[in-house]
JSON list of C-alpha atoms in Angstrom, two decimals:
[
{"chain": "A", "resi": 307, "resn": "GLY", "atom": "CA", "xyz": [-1.73, -3.22, -19.32]},
{"chain": "A", "resi": 308, "resn": "ASP", "atom": "CA", "xyz": [1.31, -5.39, -19.03]},
{"chain": "A", "resi": 309, "resn": "SER", "atom": "CA", "xyz": [0.88, -8.98, -17.87]},
{"chain": "A", "resi": 310, "resn": "VAL", "atom": "CA", "xyz": [2.88, -12.09, -17.09]},
{"chain": "A", "resi": 311, "resn": "THR", "atom": "CA", "xyz": [1.66, -15.65, -17.48]},
{"chain": "A", "resi": 312, "resn": "GLN", "atom": "CA", "xyz": [3.54, -18.55, -16.01]},
{"chain": "A", "resi": 313, "resn": "THR", "atom": "CA", "xyz": [3.03, -22.25, -15.34]},
{"chain": "A", "resi": 314, "resn": "GLU", "atom": "CA", "xyz": [0.37, -22.12, -12.69]},
{"chain": "A", "resi": 315, "resn": "GLY", "atom": "CA", "xyz": [-0.11, -24.20, -9.63]},
{"chain": "A", "resi": 316, "resn": "LEU", "atom": "CA", "xyz": [2.14, -26.97, -8.48]},
{"chain": "A", "resi": 317, "resn": "VAL", "atom": "CA", "xyz": [4.91, -28.68, -10.39]},
{"chain": "A", "resi": 318, "resn": "THR", "atom": "CA", "xyz": [6.13, -31.88, -8.76]},
{"chain": "A", "resi": 319, "resn": "LEU", "atom": "CA", "xyz": [9.14, -33.77, -9.94]},
{"chain": "A", "resi": 320, "resn": "THR", "atom": "CA", "xyz": [11.77, -36.16, -8.68]},
{"chain": "A", "resi": 321, "resn": "GLU", "atom": "CA", "xyz": [15.24, -35.08, -7.67]},
{"chain": "A", "resi": 322, "resn": "GLY", "atom": "CA", "xyz": [17.66, -35.25, -10.55]},
{"chain": "A", "resi": 323, "resn": "LEU", "atom": "CA", "xyz": [15.10, -34.60, -13.26]},
{"chain": "A", "resi": 324, "resn": "PRO", "atom": "CA", "xyz": [15.22, -31.42, -15.34]},
{"chain": "A", "resi": 325, "resn": "VAL", "atom": "CA", "xyz": [13.16, -28.38, -14.38]},
{"chain": "A", "resi": 326, "resn": "MET", "atom": "CA", "xyz": [11.32, -26.13, -16.78]},
{"chain": "A", "resi": 327, "resn": "LEU", "atom": "CA", "xyz": [8.95, -23.42, -15.61]},
{"chain": "A", "resi": 328, "resn": "ASN", "atom": "CA", "xyz": [7.25, -21.48, -18.36]},
{"chain": "A", "resi": 329, "resn": "CYS", "atom": "CA", "xyz": [6.86, -17.72, -18.49]},
{"chain": "A", "resi": 330, "resn": "THR", "atom": "CA", "xyz": [5.41, -15.50, -21.18]},
{"chain": "A", "resi": 331, "resn": "TYR", "atom": "CA", "xyz": [4.72, -11.80, -20.99]},
{"chain": "A", "resi": 332, "resn": "GLN", "atom": "CA", "xyz": [2.75, -9.09, -22.72]},
{"chain": "A", "resi": 333, "resn": "THR", "atom": "CA", "xyz": [3.89, -5.49, -22.95]},
{"chain": "A", "resi": 334, "resn": "ILE", "atom": "CA", "xyz": [3.57, -2.59, -25.34]},
{"chain": "A", "resi": 335, "resn": "TYR", "atom": "CA", "xyz": [7.13, -1.56, -24.53]},
{"chain": "A", "resi": 336, "resn": "SER", "atom": "CA", "xyz": [9.93, -2.86, -26.70]},
{"chain": "A", "resi": 337, "resn": "ASN", "atom": "CA", "xyz": [12.66, -3.31, -24.11]},
{"chain": "A", "resi": 338, "resn": "PRO", "atom": "CA", "xyz": [11.38, -4.83, -20.89]},
{"chain": "A", "resi": 339, "resn": "PHE", "atom": "CA", "xyz": [13.54, -6.45, -18.29]},
{"chain": "A", "resi": 340, "resn": "LEU", "atom": "CA", "xyz": [12.56, -9.98, -17.30]},
{"chain": "A", "resi": 341, "resn": "PHE", "atom": "CA", "xyz": [13.20, -11.49, -13.89]},
{"chain": "A", "resi": 342, "resn": "TRP", "atom": "CA", "xyz": [12.80, -14.71, -11.97]},
{"chain": "A", "resi": 343, "resn": "TYR", "atom": "CA", "xyz": [12.35, -14.43, -8.22]},
{"chain": "A", "resi": 344, "resn": "VAL", "atom": "CA", "xyz": [12.37, -17.36, -5.80]},
{"chain": "A", "resi": 345, "resn": "GLN", "atom": "CA", "xyz": [10.61, -17.52, -2.47]},
{"chain": "A", "resi": 346, "resn": "HIS", "atom": "CA", "xyz": [11.43, -20.29, -0.03]},
{"chain": "A", "resi": 347, "resn": "LEU", "atom": "CA", "xyz": [9.08, -21.19, 2.80]},
{"chain": "A", "resi": 348, "resn": "ASN", "atom": "CA", "xyz": [8.86, -18.46, 5.44]},
{"chain": "A", "resi": 349, "resn": "GLU", "atom": "CA", "xyz": [11.14, -16.18, 3.47]},
{"chain": "A", "resi": 350, "resn": "SER", "atom": "CA", "xyz": [10.58, -13.18, 1.23]},
{"chain": "A", "resi": 351, "resn": "PRO", "atom": "CA", "xyz": [11.05, -13.28, -2.54]},
{"chain": "A", "resi": 352, "resn": "ARG", "atom": "CA", "xyz": [14.60, -12.73, -3.75]},
{"chain": "A", "resi": 353, "resn": "LEU", "atom": "CA", "xyz": [16.06, -12.29, -7.19]},
{"chain": "A", "resi": 354, "resn": "LEU", "atom": "CA", "xyz": [17.24, -15.46, -8.93]},
{"chain": "A", "resi": 355, "resn": "LEU", "atom": "CA", "xyz": [18.18, -14.04, -12.33]},
{"chain": "A", "resi": 356, "resn": "LYS", "atom": "CA", "xyz": [17.31, -11.30, -14.79]},
{"chain": "A", "resi": 357, "resn": "SER", "atom": "CA", "xyz": [17.75, -10.48, -18.44]},
{"chain": "A", "resi": 358, "resn": "PHE", "atom": "CA", "xyz": [17.32, -7.68, -20.94]},
{"chain": "A", "resi": 359, "resn": "THR", "atom": "CA", "xyz": [19.15, -9.00, -23.96]},
{"chain": "A", "resi": 360, "resn": "ASP", "atom": "CA", "xyz": [17.28, -10.91, -26.64]},
{"chain": "A", "resi": 361, "resn": "ASN", "atom": "CA", "xyz": [18.42, -14.51, -27.21]},
{"chain": "A", "resi": 362, "resn": "LYS", "atom": "CA", "xyz": [21.13, -14.37, -24.57]},
{"chain": "A", "resi": 363, "resn": "ARG", "atom": "CA", "xyz": [21.24, -17.09, -21.91]},
{"chain": "A", "resi": 364, "resn": "THR", "atom": "CA", "xyz": [21.59, -15.89, -18.33]},
{"chain": "A", "resi": 365, "resn": "GLU", "atom": "CA", "xyz": [22.58, -18.24, -15.50]},
{"chain": "A", "resi": 366, "resn": "HIS", "atom": "CA", "xyz": [22.67, -18.21, -11.73]},
{"chain": "A", "resi": 367, "resn": "GLN", "atom": "CA", "xyz": [22.87, -20.91, -9.08]},
{"chain": "A", "resi": 368, "resn": "GLY", "atom": "CA", "xyz": [22.41, -23.68, -11.64]},
{"chain": "A", "resi": 369, "resn": "PHE", "atom": "CA", "xyz": [19.30, -22.13, -13.16]},
{"chain": "A", "resi": 370, "resn": "HIS", "atom": "CA", "xyz": [19.22, -20.53, -16.57]},
{"chain": "A", "resi": 371, "resn": "ALA", "atom": "CA", "xyz": [16.79, -18.65, -18.77]},
{"chain": "A", "resi": 372, "resn": "THR", "atom": "CA", "xyz": [16.88, -17.05, -22.20]},
{"chain": "A", "resi": 373, "resn": "LEU", "atom": "CA", "xyz": [14.78, -14.05, -23.16]},
{"chain": "A", "resi": 374, "resn": "HIS", "atom": "CA", "xyz": [13.12, -14.57, -26.53]},
{"chain": "A", "resi": 375, "resn": "LYS", "atom": "CA", "xyz": [11.40, -11.39, -27.62]},
{"chain": "A", "resi": 376, "resn": "SER", "atom": "CA", "xyz": [9.98, -13.04, -30.73]},
{"chain": "A", "resi": 377, "resn": "SER", "atom": "CA", "xyz": [7.84, -15.29, -28.55]},
{"chain": "A", "resi": 378, "resn": "SER", "atom": "CA", "xyz": [7.73, -13.01, -25.48]},
{"chain": "A", "resi": 379, "resn": "SER", "atom": "CA", "xyz": [9.07, -15.85, -23.36]},
{"chain": "A", "resi": 380, "resn": "PHE", "atom": "CA", "xyz": [11.52, -16.24, -20.49]},
{"chain": "A", "resi": 381, "resn": "HIS", "atom": "CA", "xyz": [11.33, -19.86, -19.35]},
{"chain": "A", "resi": 382, "resn": "LEU", "atom": "CA", "xyz": [13.33, -20.98, -16.31]},
{"chain": "A", "resi": 383, "resn": "GLN", "atom": "CA", "xyz": [15.33, -24.18, -16.59]},
{"chain": "A", "resi": 384, "resn": "LYS", "atom": "CA", "xyz": [17.68, -26.33, -14.60]},
{"chain": "A", "resi": 385, "resn": "SER", "atom": "CA", "xyz": [19.28, -29.54, -15.76]},
{"chain": "A", "resi": 386, "resn": "SER", "atom": "CA", "xyz": [18.91, -31.46, -12.51]},
{"chain": "A", "resi": 387, "resn": "ALA", "atom": "CA", "xyz": [16.50, -30.60, -9.70]},
{"chain": "A", "resi": 388, "resn": "GLN", "atom": "CA", "xyz": [17.62, -30.66, -6.09]},
{"chain": "A", "resi": 389, "resn": "LEU", "atom": "CA", "xyz": [15.51, -30.99, -2.97]},
{"chain": "A", "resi": 390, "resn": "SER", "atom": "CA", "xyz": [16.54, -27.47, -1.99]},
{"chain": "A", "resi": 391, "resn": "ASP", "atom": "CA", "xyz": [14.95, -26.11, -5.17]},
{"chain": "A", "resi": 392, "resn": "SER", "atom": "CA", "xyz": [11.50, -26.65, -3.66]},
{"chain": "A", "resi": 393, "resn": "ALA", "atom": "CA", "xyz": [10.07, -23.14, -3.49]},
{"chain": "A", "resi": 394, "resn": "LEU", "atom": "CA", "xyz": [7.68, -20.67, -5.08]},
{"chain": "A", "resi": 395, "resn": "TYR", "atom": "CA", "xyz": [8.98, -19.14, -8.31]},
{"chain": "A", "resi": 396, "resn": "TYR", "atom": "CA", "xyz": [7.76, -15.86, -9.76]},
{"chain": "A", "resi": 397, "resn": "CYS", "atom": "CA", "xyz": [8.41, -14.55, -13.23]},
{"chain": "A", "resi": 398, "resn": "ALA", "atom": "CA", "xyz": [8.31, -10.76, -13.46]},
{"chain": "A", "resi": 399, "resn": "GLU", "atom": "CA", "xyz": [8.51, -8.11, -16.14]},
{"chain": "A", "resi": 400, "resn": "ASN", "atom": "CA", "xyz": [9.58, -4.51, -15.75]},
{"chain": "A", "resi": 401, "resn": "ALA", "atom": "CA", "xyz": [9.02, -2.02, -18.52]},
{"chain": "A", "resi": 402, "resn": "TYR", "atom": "CA", "xyz": [7.80, 0.80, -16.30]},
{"chain": "A", "resi": 403, "resn": "LYS", "atom": "CA", "xyz": [6.82, -1.07, -13.10]},
{"chain": "A", "resi": 404, "resn": "VAL", "atom": "CA", "xyz": [7.38, -4.60, -11.91]},
{"chain": "A", "resi": 405, "resn": "ILE", "atom": "CA", "xyz": [4.53, -6.95, -12.79]},
{"chain": "A", "resi": 406, "resn": "PHE", "atom": "CA", "xyz": [4.61, -10.49, -11.45]},
{"chain": "A", "resi": 407, "resn": "GLY", "atom": "CA", "xyz": [2.98, -13.68, -12.61]},
{"chain": "A", "resi": 408, "resn": "LYS", "atom": "CA", "xyz": [0.89, -15.71, -10.22]},
{"chain": "A", "resi": 409, "resn": "GLY", "atom": "CA", "xyz": [3.77, -17.95, -9.22]},
{"chain": "A", "resi": 410, "resn": "THR", "atom": "CA", "xyz": [4.65, -21.61, -9.63]},
{"chain": "A", "resi": 411, "resn": "HIS", "atom": "CA", "xyz": [5.19, -23.92, -6.71]},
{"chain": "A", "resi": 412, "resn": "LEU", "atom": "CA", "xyz": [8.01, -26.33, -7.41]},
{"chain": "A", "resi": 413, "resn": "HIS", "atom": "CA", "xyz": [8.08, -29.41, -5.21]},
{"chain": "A", "resi": 414, "resn": "VAL", "atom": "CA", "xyz": [11.05, -31.71, -5.61]},
{"chain": "A", "resi": 415, "resn": "LEU", "atom": "CA", "xyz": [10.69, -35.25, -4.27]},
{"chain": "A", "resi": 416, "resn": "PRO", "atom": "CA", "xyz": [13.53, -37.50, -3.17]},
{"chain": "B", "resi": 986, "resn": "ASN", "atom": "CA", "xyz": [22.22, -3.28, 6.23]},
{"chain": "B", "resi": 987, "resn": "ALA", "atom": "CA", "xyz": [19.04, -4.46, 7.91]},
{"chain": "B", "resi": 988, "resn": "GLY", "atom": "CA", "xyz": [17.13, -4.88, 4.70]},
{"chain": "B", "resi": 989, "resn": "VAL", "atom": "CA", "xyz": [13.54, -3.75, 4.19]},
{"chain": "B", "resi": 990, "resn": "ILE", "atom": "CA", "xyz": [11.73, -3.69, 7.50]},
{"chain": "B", "resi": 991, "resn": "GLN", "atom": "CA", "xyz": [8.00, -4.22, 7.76]},
{"chain": "B", "resi": 992, "resn": "THR", "atom": "CA", "xyz": [5.92, -3.92, 10.88]},
{"chain": "B", "resi": 993, "resn": "PRO", "atom": "CA", "xyz": [3.93, -5.55, 12.29]},
{"chain": "B", "resi": 994, "resn": "ARG", "atom": "CA", "xyz": [4.67, -9.07, 11.08]},
{"chain": "B", "resi": 995, "resn": "HIS", "atom": "CA", "xyz": [1.13, -10.14, 11.86]},
{"chain": "B", "resi": 996, "resn": "LYS", "atom": "CA", "xyz": [-2.01, -8.09, 12.28]},
{"chain": "B", "resi": 997, "resn": "VAL", "atom": "CA", "xyz": [-5.47, -9.31, 13.13]},
{"chain": "B", "resi": 998, "resn": "THR", "atom": "CA", "xyz": [-8.41, -6.97, 12.70]},
{"chain": "B", "resi": 999, "resn": "GLY", "atom": "CA", "xyz": [-12.15, -7.27, 12.94]},
{"chain": "B", "resi": 1000, "resn": "LYS", "atom": "CA", "xyz": [-14.29, -6.61, 9.91]},
{"chain": "B", "resi": 1001, "resn": "GLY", "atom": "CA", "xyz": [-14.75, -2.86, 9.51]},
{"chain": "B", "resi": 1002, "resn": "GLN", "atom": "CA", "xyz": [-11.66, -1.87, 11.47]},
{"chain": "B", "resi": 1003, "resn": "GLU", "atom": "CA", "xyz": [-8.70, 0.05, 10.12]},
{"chain": "B", "resi": 1004, "resn": "ALA", "atom": "CA", "xyz": [-5.25, -1.43, 9.54]},
{"chain": "B", "resi": 1005, "resn": "THR", "atom": "CA", "xyz": [-2.01, 0.49, 9.05]},
{"chain": "B", "resi": 1006, "resn": "LEU", "atom": "CA", "xyz": [1.05, -1.29, 7.74]},
{"chain": "B", "resi": 1007, "resn": "TRP", "atom": "CA", "xyz": [4.54, 0.17, 7.94]},
{"chain": "B", "resi": 1008, "resn": "CYS", "atom": "CA", "xyz": [7.57, -0.19, 5.74]},
{"chain": "B", "resi": 1009, "resn": "GLU", "atom": "CA", "xyz": [11.11, 1.09, 6.15]},
{"chain": "B", "resi": 1010, "resn": "PRO", "atom": "CA", "xyz": [13.07, 0.77, 2.88]},
{"chain": "B", "resi": 1011, "resn": "ILE", "atom": "CA", "xyz": [16.77, 0.08, 2.65]},
{"chain": "B", "resi": 1012, "resn": "SER", "atom": "CA", "xyz": [18.70, 3.23, 3.44]},
{"chain": "B", "resi": 1013, "resn": "GLY", "atom": "CA", "xyz": [19.60, 5.02, 0.23]},
{"chain": "B", "resi": 1014, "resn": "HIS", "atom": "CA", "xyz": [16.87, 3.40, -1.83]},
{"chain": "B", "resi": 1015, "resn": "SER", "atom": "CA", "xyz": [14.57, 5.92, -3.44]},
{"chain": "B", "resi": 1016, "resn": "ALA", "atom": "CA", "xyz": [11.88, 3.59, -4.82]},
{"chain": "B", "resi": 1017, "resn": "VAL", "atom": "CA", "xyz": [9.32, 1.83, -2.64]},
{"chain": "B", "resi": 1018, "resn": "PHE", "atom": "CA", "xyz": [6.76, -0.69, -3.86]},
{"chain": "B", "resi": 1019, "resn": "TRP", "atom": "CA", "xyz": [3.76, -2.33, -2.21]},
{"chain": "B", "resi": 1020, "resn": "TYR", "atom": "CA", "xyz": [2.42, -5.73, -3.26]},
{"chain": "B", "resi": 1021, "resn": "ARG", "atom": "CA", "xyz": [-0.34, -7.99, -1.99]},
{"chain": "B", "resi": 1022, "resn": "GLN", "atom": "CA", "xyz": [0.42, -11.70, -1.97]},
{"chain": "B", "resi": 1023, "resn": "THR", "atom": "CA", "xyz": [-2.25, -14.41, -2.02]},
{"chain": "B", "resi": 1024, "resn": "ILE", "atom": "CA", "xyz": [-2.19, -18.02, -3.14]},
{"chain": "B", "resi": 1025, "resn": "VAL", "atom": "CA", "xyz": [-4.77, -17.36, -5.86]},
{"chain": "B", "resi": 1026, "resn": "GLN", "atom": "CA", "xyz": [-3.47, -14.09, -7.29]},
{"chain": "B", "resi": 1027, "resn": "GLY", "atom": "CA", "xyz": [0.23, -14.33, -6.52]},
{"chain": "B", "resi": 1028, "resn": "LEU", "atom": "CA", "xyz": [2.00, -10.98, -6.17]},
{"chain": "B", "resi": 1029, "resn": "GLU", "atom": "CA", "xyz": [-0.36, -8.17, -7.08]},
{"chain": "B", "resi": 1030, "resn": "PHE", "atom": "CA", "xyz": [1.04, -4.71, -7.63]},
{"chain": "B", "resi": 1031, "resn": "LEU", "atom": "CA", "xyz": [-0.58, -2.04, -5.48]},
{"chain": "B", "resi": 1032, "resn": "THR", "atom": "CA", "xyz": [1.43, 1.16, -5.67]},
{"chain": "B", "resi": 1033, "resn": "TYR", "atom": "CA", "xyz": [4.89, 2.63, -5.83]},
{"chain": "B", "resi": 1034, "resn": "PHE", "atom": "CA", "xyz": [6.80, 5.76, -4.87]},
{"chain": "B", "resi": 1035, "resn": "ARG", "atom": "CA", "xyz": [9.97, 7.27, -6.20]},
{"chain": "B", "resi": 1036, "resn": "ASN", "atom": "CA", "xyz": [11.73, 9.93, -4.14]},
{"chain": "B", "resi": 1037, "resn": "GLN", "atom": "CA", "xyz": [8.64, 9.94, -1.91]},
{"chain": "B", "resi": 1038, "resn": "ALA", "atom": "CA", "xyz": [6.35, 10.94, -4.77]},
{"chain": "B", "resi": 1039, "resn": "PRO", "atom": "CA", "xyz": [3.52, 8.59, -5.76]},
{"chain": "B", "resi": 1040, "resn": "ILE", "atom": "CA", "xyz": [4.20, 7.33, -9.28]},
{"chain": "B", "resi": 1041, "resn": "ASP", "atom": "CA", "xyz": [1.59, 4.67, -9.91]},
{"chain": "B", "resi": 1042, "resn": "ASP", "atom": "CA", "xyz": [-1.27, 3.57, -7.70]},
{"chain": "B", "resi": 1043, "resn": "SER", "atom": "CA", "xyz": [-3.20, 1.71, -10.35]},
{"chain": "B", "resi": 1044, "resn": "GLY", "atom": "CA", "xyz": [-3.36, -1.47, -8.29]},
{"chain": "B", "resi": 1045, "resn": "MET", "atom": "CA", "xyz": [-4.91, 0.12, -5.25]},
{"chain": "B", "resi": 1046, "resn": "PRO", "atom": "CA", "xyz": [-8.58, -0.55, -4.51]},
{"chain": "B", "resi": 1047, "resn": "LYS", "atom": "CA", "xyz": [-9.67, 3.06, -4.65]},
{"chain": "B", "resi": 1048, "resn": "GLU", "atom": "CA", "xyz": [-12.13, 3.46, -1.86]},
{"chain": "B", "resi": 1049, "resn": "ARG", "atom": "CA", "xyz": [-10.47, 1.87, 1.16]},
{"chain": "B", "resi": 1050, "resn": "PHE", "atom": "CA", "xyz": [-6.77, 1.68, 0.42]},
{"chain": "B", "resi": 1051, "resn": "SER", "atom": "CA", "xyz": [-4.32, 4.53, 0.67]},
{"chain": "B", "resi": 1052, "resn": "ALA", "atom": "CA", "xyz": [-0.53, 4.77, 0.80]},
{"chain": "B", "resi": 1053, "resn": "GLN", "atom": "CA", "xyz": [1.81, 7.52, 1.82]},
{"chain": "B", "resi": 1054, "resn": "MET", "atom": "CA", "xyz": [5.51, 8.15, 2.01]},
{"chain": "B", "resi": 1055, "resn": "PRO", "atom": "CA", "xyz": [5.99, 11.15, 4.29]},
{"chain": "B", "resi": 1056, "resn": "ASN", "atom": "CA", "xyz": [9.78, 10.83, 4.36]},
{"chain": "B", "resi": 1057, "resn": "GLN", "atom": "CA", "xyz": [12.50, 8.76, 2.68]},
{"chain": "B", "resi": 1058, "resn": "SER", "atom": "CA", "xyz": [12.71, 6.33, 5.57]},
{"chain": "B", "resi": 1059, "resn": "HIS", "atom": "CA", "xyz": [9.18, 5.02, 5.75]},
{"chain": "B", "resi": 1060, "resn": "SER", "atom": "CA", "xyz": [5.98, 4.34, 3.89]},
{"chain": "B", "resi": 1061, "resn": "THR", "atom": "CA", "xyz": [2.56, 3.34, 5.16]},
{"chain": "B", "resi": 1062, "resn": "LEU", "atom": "CA", "xyz": [-0.30, 1.40, 3.65]},
{"chain": "B", "resi": 1063, "resn": "LYS", "atom": "CA", "xyz": [-3.65, 2.08, 5.25]},
{"chain": "B", "resi": 1064, "resn": "ILE", "atom": "CA", "xyz": [-6.73, -0.03, 4.77]},
{"chain": "B", "resi": 1065, "resn": "GLN", "atom": "CA", "xyz": [-9.97, 1.41, 6.05]},
{"chain": "B", "resi": 1066, "resn": "SER", "atom": "CA", "xyz": [-13.01, -0.65, 6.90]},
{"chain": "B", "resi": 1067, "resn": "THR", "atom": "CA", "xyz": [-11.14, -3.93, 6.42]},
{"chain": "B", "resi": 1068, "resn": "GLN", "atom": "CA", "xyz": [-13.00, -6.82, 4.82]},
{"chain": "B", "resi": 1069, "resn": "PRO", "atom": "CA", "xyz": [-12.26, -10.56, 4.94]},
{"chain": "B", "resi": 1070, "resn": "GLN", "atom": "CA", "xyz": [-11.11, -10.45, 1.30]},
{"chain": "B", "resi": 1071, "resn": "ASP", "atom": "CA", "xyz": [-8.32, -8.08, 2.37]},
{"chain": "B", "resi": 1072, "resn": "SER", "atom": "CA", "xyz": [-6.67, -10.95, 4.24]},
{"chain": "B", "resi": 1073, "resn": "ALA", "atom": "CA", "xyz": [-3.30, -11.47, 2.60]},
{"chain": "B", "resi": 1074, "resn": "VAL", "atom": "CA", "xyz": [0.40, -10.93, 3.05]},
{"chain": "B", "resi": 1075, "resn": "TYR", "atom": "CA", "xyz": [1.35, -7.37, 2.19]},
{"chain": "B", "resi": 1076, "resn": "LEU", "atom": "CA", "xyz": [4.89, -7.07, 0.94]},
{"chain": "B", "resi": 1077, "resn": "CYS", "atom": "CA", "xyz": [6.93, -3.92, 0.70]},
{"chain": "B", "resi": 1078, "resn": "ALA", "atom": "CA", "xyz": [9.98, -3.75, -1.54]},
{"chain": "B", "resi": 1079, "resn": "SER", "atom": "CA", "xyz": [12.59, -1.14, -2.34]},
{"chain": "B", "resi": 1080, "resn": "SER", "atom": "CA", "xyz": [15.09, -0.56, -5.09]},
{"chain": "B", "resi": 1081, "resn": "LEU", "atom": "CA", "xyz": [17.93, 1.88, -5.54]},
{"chain": "B", "resi": 1082, "resn": "ASP", "atom": "CA", "xyz": [16.42, 4.25, -8.09]},
{"chain": "B", "resi": 1083, "resn": "GLY", "atom": "CA", "xyz": [13.33, 2.51, -9.42]},
{"chain": "B", "resi": 1084, "resn": "ASP", "atom": "CA", "xyz": [14.92, 1.86, -12.82]},
{"chain": "B", "resi": 1085, "resn": "SER", "atom": "CA", "xyz": [13.68, -1.05, -14.89]},
{"chain": "B", "resi": 1086, "resn": "ASN", "atom": "CA", "xyz": [16.87, -3.09, -14.58]},
{"chain": "B", "resi": 1087, "resn": "GLU", "atom": "CA", "xyz": [17.01, -3.00, -10.80]},
{"chain": "B", "resi": 1088, "resn": "ARG", "atom": "CA", "xyz": [16.18, -5.88, -8.51]},
{"chain": "B", "resi": 1089, "resn": "LEU", "atom": "CA", "xyz": [13.63, -5.45, -5.80]},
{"chain": "B", "resi": 1090, "resn": "PHE", "atom": "CA", "xyz": [14.53, -6.13, -2.20]},
{"chain": "B", "resi": 1091, "resn": "PHE", "atom": "CA", "xyz": [11.54, -7.40, -0.27]},
{"chain": "B", "resi": 1092, "resn": "GLY", "atom": "CA", "xyz": [10.65, -7.18, 3.38]},
{"chain": "B", "resi": 1093, "resn": "HIS", "atom": "CA", "xyz": [9.26, -10.19, 5.22]},
{"chain": "B", "resi": 1094, "resn": "GLY", "atom": "CA", "xyz": [5.75, -8.90, 4.83]},
{"chain": "B", "resi": 1095, "resn": "THR", "atom": "CA", "xyz": [2.80, -8.20, 7.09]},
{"chain": "B", "resi": 1096, "resn": "LYS", "atom": "CA", "xyz": [0.26, -10.97, 7.30]},
{"chain": "B", "resi": 1097, "resn": "LEU", "atom": "CA", "xyz": [-3.15, -9.35, 7.65]},
{"chain": "B", "resi": 1098, "resn": "SER", "atom": "CA", "xyz": [-6.02, -11.47, 8.90]},
{"chain": "B", "resi": 1099, "resn": "VAL", "atom": "CA", "xyz": [-9.48, -9.93, 8.88]},
{"chain": "B", "resi": 1100, "resn": "LEU", "atom": "CA", "xyz": [-11.97, -11.84, 11.00]}
]
């Protein structure tokens, strides 16, 4: 079945440094949608950004990601981390149902 | 718009007892999803409904877990003979039509603790 693999565990970095959280996916379907969801402490996951188009950059709230079908990747990036970015990030793929990765905790230090 | 409503927020059961979790999707949404969230496994797909019909329950542990959607305004997840490994946060989500491009709207979850 479909699967999503993302940077596992905890990523710790200092405020102001760039963020990159990796995500790759496996699917037999040719046109999946890829998503990044963010979950802050004591909140539920909410959509951060999504994409369907190959090689097109999508941006929201300072984060960006580009779907590369050739490498089945959808890495999340931000040029400069903020303290408020500390959260749990999930990459997800939807070809026929939404499959999530195991999540990456991002901890931004002052 | 109250969002997706899940009740109870916390449930504590003894090993072997039954637990029923409730979800009210956003009004007008026809797709309802159930996920189990743990630190180790992240968000695991359990089952989903579209227009109240079960579409995919491939993530459900077959023997003790069941889900229903008797009407468009609520869905239930029932766990019989709960075990300590069932302890997790159970998240319900809804989307407008269940199409692949749609975002999911999540409830706050039910934290199940099996003692």
